[in-house]
Amino acid sequence: MLNLRPCISRRAPSLTLCAVAALILASLCPLSRSFSNSRTVELASSSAHGNVYTAKRMAYVVSLNSSAPRFLQTDQLLREFGFEVSIVEPFFVGETRYKRTLSNKFALLTAATLISKGVEPWGYVFEDDIFKHELALDNLSSLIESEMESTTFQYLGACALNPGENQVARNMCGRCAHAMGFSKYGASELLRFANLQEPKLAREKVPRDEEYLDVIVQGWCETQPSGFRVVGPLVKSAKGIFGHYGLFLQDRTNYESEIDKAPLDD
């Protein structure tokens, strides 16, 4: 078996041998085992406020740098919300947009793997550039209560596919992977679906070959009779991007996408 542990603490500037080995593993075994080598570091945290919903919930934050302002903002926000926080550091980072997208996908799937193997019934996955919708009244207690509305997955922030056509609803299929909730069963189901060689998804790739995790989640969502629940306001934030809704949104006012600023592949 290929051993990727020497790769974990190094951030390679391009698709190194370590990353190639990871991709080979991904083609040979289920994703739930392939991406468990991304580094996770548990950080200082606070639990839910003392009331009937006192169960803990872990927030896994995908980030390259736990000292960067974008991560520190996200970490503070999530801890104040009531989460415990762990950082998931990608085990490789490419120079091009395609390779960075793959890196992000693998790190997000690592978080899903940790949730599927965890002790809590639900876990949450975030990217490191979020803010809370200014109209959101949710806290950890209400979020845990909302878990009763689903057995698999919740969007905590979503991009509507056709926001100008009245497609925004409490249950829908959207894009964006910056804020997601998974039950243990749901995380396992995503890992299974992400390893399939059919059907073709929105970008004409099968799940196993699709580099954007939000497109994979959209395809998974479309197999569900009623779509997935969106937690939080279904109105635009004054600070947010048009067409984006939910409890947590991407803070593009302060932080640009690390993927989008990378050069395109030749």
Short mmCIF file of C-alpha atoms in Angstrom, two decimals:
data_model
loop_
_atom_site.label_atom_id
_atom_site.label_comp_id
_atom_site.label_asym_id
_atom_site.label_seq_id
_atom_site.Cartn_x
_atom_site.Cartn_y
_atom_site.Cartn_z
CA MET A 1 0.00 0.00 0.00
CA LEU A 2 1.21 3.49 -0.79
CA ASN A 3 2.00 5.52 2.32
CA LEU A 4 1.09 9.19 2.01
CA ARG A 5 1.85 10.29 5.56
CA PRO A 6 5.19 11.94 4.64
CA CYS A 7 3.17 14.17 2.32
CA ILE A 8 0.76 15.48 4.89
CA SER A 9 2.73 18.32 6.44
CA ARG A 10 4.20 19.67 3.21
CA ARG A 11 2.35 22.04 0.88
CA ALA A 12 3.76 21.27 -2.56
CA PRO A 13 3.63 24.07 -5.15
CA SER A 14 2.45 21.67 -7.84
CA LEU A 15 1.03 18.19 -8.30
CA THR A 16 3.91 16.29 -6.67
CA LEU A 17 4.55 12.57 -6.44
CA CYS A 18 2.60 12.58 -3.19
CA ALA A 19 -0.45 14.00 -4.92
CA VAL A 20 -0.10 11.60 -7.83
CA ALA A 21 -0.01 8.75 -5.33
CA ALA A 22 -3.19 10.08 -3.76
CA LEU A 23 -4.91 10.19 -7.15
CA ILE A 24 -3.81 6.62 -7.87
CA LEU A 25 -5.26 5.52 -4.54
CA ALA A 26 -8.46 7.34 -5.37
CA SER A 27 -8.84 5.26 -8.51
CA LEU A 28 -8.23 2.00 -6.67
CA CYS A 29 -10.31 2.21 -3.52
CA PRO A 30 -13.45 3.89 -2.18
CA LEU A 31 -13.20 7.60 -1.45
CA SER A 32 -14.04 7.03 2.17
CA ARG A 33 -10.55 5.53 2.57
CA SER A 34 -8.66 7.49 -0.07
CA PHE A 35 -8.78 10.97 1.42
CA SER A 36 -8.23 10.27 5.10
CA ASN A 37 -4.65 11.55 4.97
CA SER A 38 -5.40 15.27 4.87
CA ARG A 39 -4.14 16.74 8.12
CA THR A 40 -6.68 17.73 10.75
CA VAL A 41 -5.89 19.82 13.79
CA GLU A 42 -8.44 20.30 16.56
CA LEU A 43 -8.55 23.89 17.76
CA ALA A 44 -9.85 25.60 20.89
CA SER A 45 -13.60 25.50 20.88
CA SER A 46 -16.77 26.22 22.77
CA SER A 47 -19.81 23.96 23.09
CA ALA A 48 -23.49 24.76 22.79
CA HIS A 49 -25.11 27.00 25.36
CA GLY A 50 -26.67 25.27 28.32
CA ASN A 51 -30.17 24.31 27.24
CA VAL A 52 -32.03 21.25 26.02
CA TYR A 53 -29.83 21.01 22.92
CA THR A 54 -26.44 20.58 24.58
CA ALA A 55 -24.99 18.07 22.13
CA LYS A 56 -21.67 19.05 20.58
CA ARG A 57 -21.20 19.54 16.87
CA MET A 58 -17.87 19.63 15.06
CA ALA A 59 -17.13 22.11 12.30
CA TYR A 60 -14.38 21.00 9.91
CA VAL A 61 -12.84 24.01 8.18
CA VAL A 62 -10.81 23.51 5.01
CA SER A 63 -7.91 25.96 5.07
CA LEU A 64 -4.28 26.30 4.06
CA ASN A 65 -3.24 28.43 7.02
CA SER A 66 -4.67 28.49 10.54
CA SER A 67 -2.94 31.84 11.16
CA ALA A 68 -4.45 33.64 8.16
CA PRO A 69 -7.07 36.35 8.79
CA ARG A 70 -9.67 34.53 6.69
CA PHE A 71 -9.38 31.41 8.83
CA LEU A 72 -9.29 33.33 12.11
CA GLN A 73 -12.50 35.14 11.16
CA THR A 74 -14.21 31.85 10.28
CA ASP A 75 -12.91 30.11 13.39
CA GLN A 76 -14.18 32.85 15.70
CA LEU A 77 -17.55 32.98 13.95
CA LEU A 78 -18.09 29.24 14.23
CA ARG A 79 -16.98 29.03 17.86
CA GLU A 80 -19.27 31.90 18.80
CA PHE A 81 -22.07 30.02 17.01
CA GLY A 82 -21.39 27.04 19.31
CA PHE A 83 -19.31 24.67 17.18
CA GLU A 84 -16.14 22.89 18.10
CA VAL A 85 -13.63 23.52 15.32
CA SER A 86 -11.02 21.44 13.51
CA ILE A 87 -8.96 22.58 10.55
CA VAL A 88 -8.56 20.26 7.56
CA GLU A 89 -5.39 21.11 5.66
CA PRO A 90 -5.16 19.80 2.06
CA PHE A 91 -2.33 17.34 1.61
CA PHE A 92 -1.30 18.99 -1.66
CA VAL A 93 -1.90 22.38 -3.26
CA GLY A 94 -1.45 22.85 -7.00
CA GLU A 95 -0.44 25.96 -8.88
CA THR A 96 -3.25 25.86 -11.44
CA ARG A 97 -7.00 26.27 -11.00
CA TYR A 98 -7.73 22.64 -11.87
CA LYS A 99 -5.19 21.29 -9.38
CA ARG A 100 -6.36 23.61 -6.62
CA THR A 101 -9.92 22.51 -7.29
CA LEU A 102 -8.86 18.89 -6.88
CA SER A 103 -7.05 19.79 -3.67
CA ASN A 104 -10.19 21.42 -2.30
CA LYS A 105 -12.33 18.46 -3.33
CA PHE A 106 -10.06 15.96 -1.57
CA ALA A 107 -9.98 18.06 1.62
CA LEU A 108 -13.78 18.38 1.66
CA LEU A 109 -14.10 14.63 1.18
CA THR A 110 -11.64 14.10 4.04
CA ALA A 111 -13.99 16.10 6.26
CA ALA A 112 -16.92 13.95 5.09
CA THR A 113 -14.90 10.83 5.94
CA LEU A 114 -14.24 12.14 9.46
CA ILE A 115 -17.96 12.83 9.93
CA SER A 116 -18.89 9.34 8.70
CA LYS A 117 -16.55 7.82 11.29
CA GLY A 118 -17.32 10.26 14.10
CA VAL A 119 -19.34 9.79 17.27
CA GLU A 120 -21.77 12.67 16.75
CA PRO A 121 -24.88 12.15 14.60
CA TRP A 122 -24.11 15.18 12.41
CA GLY A 123 -20.99 17.12 11.40
CA TYR A 124 -20.41 20.30 9.42
CA VAL A 125 -17.95 21.33 6.71
CA PHE A 126 -16.87 24.88 5.88
CA GLU A 127 -14.44 26.73 3.70
CA ASP A 128 -12.43 29.45 5.42
CA ASP A 129 -14.05 32.56 3.95
CA ILE A 130 -17.54 32.73 5.41
CA PHE A 131 -19.71 35.21 7.27
CA LYS A 132 -23.11 34.82 8.94
CA HIS A 133 -26.11 36.26 7.12
CA GLU A 134 -27.11 39.45 8.93
CA LEU A 135 -30.77 38.36 9.04
CA ALA A 136 -30.06 34.88 10.40
CA LEU A 137 -31.47 34.14 13.85
CA ASP A 138 -30.15 30.57 14.00
CA ASN A 139 -27.81 29.26 16.66
CA LEU A 140 -26.43 25.80 17.35
CA SER A 141 -29.61 24.78 19.19
CA SER A 142 -31.87 25.65 16.26
CA LEU A 143 -29.41 24.05 13.82
CA ILE A 144 -29.49 20.79 15.76
CA GLU A 145 -33.30 21.00 15.78
CA SER A 146 -33.26 21.42 11.99
CA GLU A 147 -31.37 18.13 11.67
CA MET A 148 -34.69 16.40 12.40
CA GLU A 149 -35.91 17.61 8.99
CA SER A 150 -33.33 15.52 7.09
CA THR A 151 -31.63 12.16 7.29
CA THR A 152 -28.61 12.99 5.14
CA PHE A 153 -27.63 16.56 4.31
CA GLN A 154 -28.34 20.27 4.83
CA TYR A 155 -27.08 23.29 2.92
CA LEU A 156 -26.00 25.97 5.38
CA GLY A 157 -25.39 28.16 2.36
CA ALA A 158 -26.26 27.57 -1.27
CA CYS A 159 -26.09 29.17 -4.67
CA ALA A 160 -29.41 28.89 -6.50
CA LEU A 161 -29.00 27.49 -10.00
CA ASN A 162 -31.60 29.89 -11.49
CA PRO A 163 -32.08 32.67 -8.93
CA GLY A 164 -33.96 34.85 -11.42
CA GLU A 165 -36.61 32.21 -12.07
CA ASN A 166 -38.10 31.83 -8.59
CA GLN A 167 -36.10 28.69 -7.97
CA VAL A 168 -35.23 29.55 -4.37
CA ALA A 169 -37.00 27.26 -1.90
CA ARG A 170 -36.45 25.76 1.53
CA ASN A 171 -35.72 22.44 -0.18
CA MET A 172 -33.78 22.63 -3.43
CA CYS A 173 -30.60 21.58 -5.22
CA GLY A 174 -27.90 24.22 -5.55
CA ARG A 175 -24.18 24.81 -5.77
CA CYS A 176 -21.41 26.02 -3.43
CA ALA A 177 -19.51 23.88 -0.92
CA HIS A 178 -18.62 26.57 1.62
CA ALA A 179 -21.12 25.49 4.30
CA MET A 180 -22.61 21.98 4.44
CA GLY A 181 -24.05 19.65 7.06
CA PHE A 182 -23.94 15.86 6.93
CA SER A 183 -25.41 13.13 9.08
CA LYS A 184 -23.08 10.18 9.55
CA TYR A 185 -25.20 8.26 7.06
CA GLY A 186 -25.28 11.22 4.68
CA ALA A 187 -21.50 11.58 4.73
CA SER A 188 -21.15 7.89 3.87
CA GLU A 189 -23.68 8.29 1.07
CA LEU A 190 -21.81 11.26 -0.41
CA LEU A 191 -18.56 9.27 -0.37
CA ARG A 192 -20.33 6.42 -2.15
CA PHE A 193 -21.95 8.70 -4.72
CA ALA A 194 -18.69 10.60 -5.37
CA ASN A 195 -17.02 7.34 -6.36
CA LEU A 196 -19.62 6.34 -8.97
CA GLN A 197 -18.96 6.18 -12.70
CA GLU A 198 -22.53 7.22 -13.52
CA PRO A 199 -24.65 9.26 -14.02
CA LYS A 200 -23.30 12.24 -15.92
CA LEU A 201 -23.55 15.40 -13.86
CA ALA A 202 -24.23 19.02 -14.79
CA ARG A 203 -20.79 19.50 -16.35
CA GLU A 204 -21.04 16.25 -18.36
CA LYS A 205 -18.65 14.34 -16.10
CA VAL A 206 -19.44 11.34 -13.93
CA PRO A 207 -19.08 11.81 -10.16
CA ARG A 208 -15.71 10.06 -9.93
CA ASP A 209 -14.21 12.39 -12.55
CA GLU A 210 -15.85 15.66 -11.48
CA GLU A 211 -13.36 17.97 -9.73
CA TYR A 212 -15.95 20.35 -8.22
CA LEU A 213 -17.51 18.87 -5.10
CA ASP A 214 -20.50 21.20 -5.21
CA VAL A 215 -21.40 19.80 -8.65
CA ILE A 216 -21.20 16.29 -7.16
CA VAL A 217 -23.45 17.34 -4.27
CA GLN A 218 -25.89 18.87 -6.76
CA GLY A 219 -26.03 15.57 -8.66
CA TRP A 220 -26.53 13.65 -5.42
CA CYS A 221 -29.27 16.10 -4.44
CA GLU A 222 -31.08 15.53 -7.72
CA THR A 223 -31.46 11.84 -6.83
CA GLN A 224 -33.52 12.86 -3.77
CA PRO A 225 -37.29 13.29 -4.22
CA SER A 226 -37.45 16.69 -2.50
CA GLY A 227 -33.88 17.95 -2.76
CA PHE A 228 -31.95 19.11 0.30
CA ARG A 229 -32.96 21.54 3.00
CA VAL A 230 -31.45 25.06 3.08
CA VAL A 231 -30.91 26.42 6.61
CA GLY A 232 -31.11 30.18 7.08
CA PRO A 233 -32.59 33.17 5.26
CA LEU A 234 -33.84 32.70 1.71
CA VAL A 235 -33.23 36.35 0.88
CA LYS A 236 -30.10 38.02 -0.41
CA SER A 237 -27.62 39.36 2.11
CA ALA A 238 -26.61 43.02 1.77
CA LYS A 239 -23.01 41.82 1.85
CA GLY A 240 -23.44 38.62 -0.15
CA ILE A 241 -23.27 37.60 -3.78
CA PHE A 242 -26.45 37.64 -5.89
CA GLY A 243 -28.12 34.25 -5.97
CA HIS A 244 -26.58 33.03 -2.70
CA TYR A 245 -28.78 32.18 0.27
CA GLY A 246 -28.65 30.57 3.68
CA LEU A 247 -27.12 30.86 7.12
CA PHE A 248 -23.47 31.24 6.07
CA LEU A 249 -22.27 32.96 2.91
CA GLN A 250 -18.92 33.53 1.21
CA ASP A 251 -17.21 36.75 2.29
CA ARG A 252 -16.09 37.97 -1.11
CA THR A 253 -15.91 41.54 0.19
CA ASN A 254 -12.80 40.70 2.19
CA TYR A 255 -11.45 37.46 0.74
CA GLU A 256 -11.06 36.37 -2.87
CA SER A 257 -11.30 32.75 -3.93
CA GLU A 258 -7.95 30.97 -3.67
CA ILE A 259 -9.06 28.75 -6.56
CA ASP A 260 -10.28 31.48 -8.89
CA LYS A 261 -7.11 33.53 -8.59
CA ALA A 262 -4.95 30.59 -9.72
CA PRO A 263 -3.97 30.53 -13.41
CA LEU A 264 -5.89 28.32 -15.79
CA ASP A 265 -4.26 25.11 -16.96
CA ASP A 266 -2.59 25.25 -20.36
#
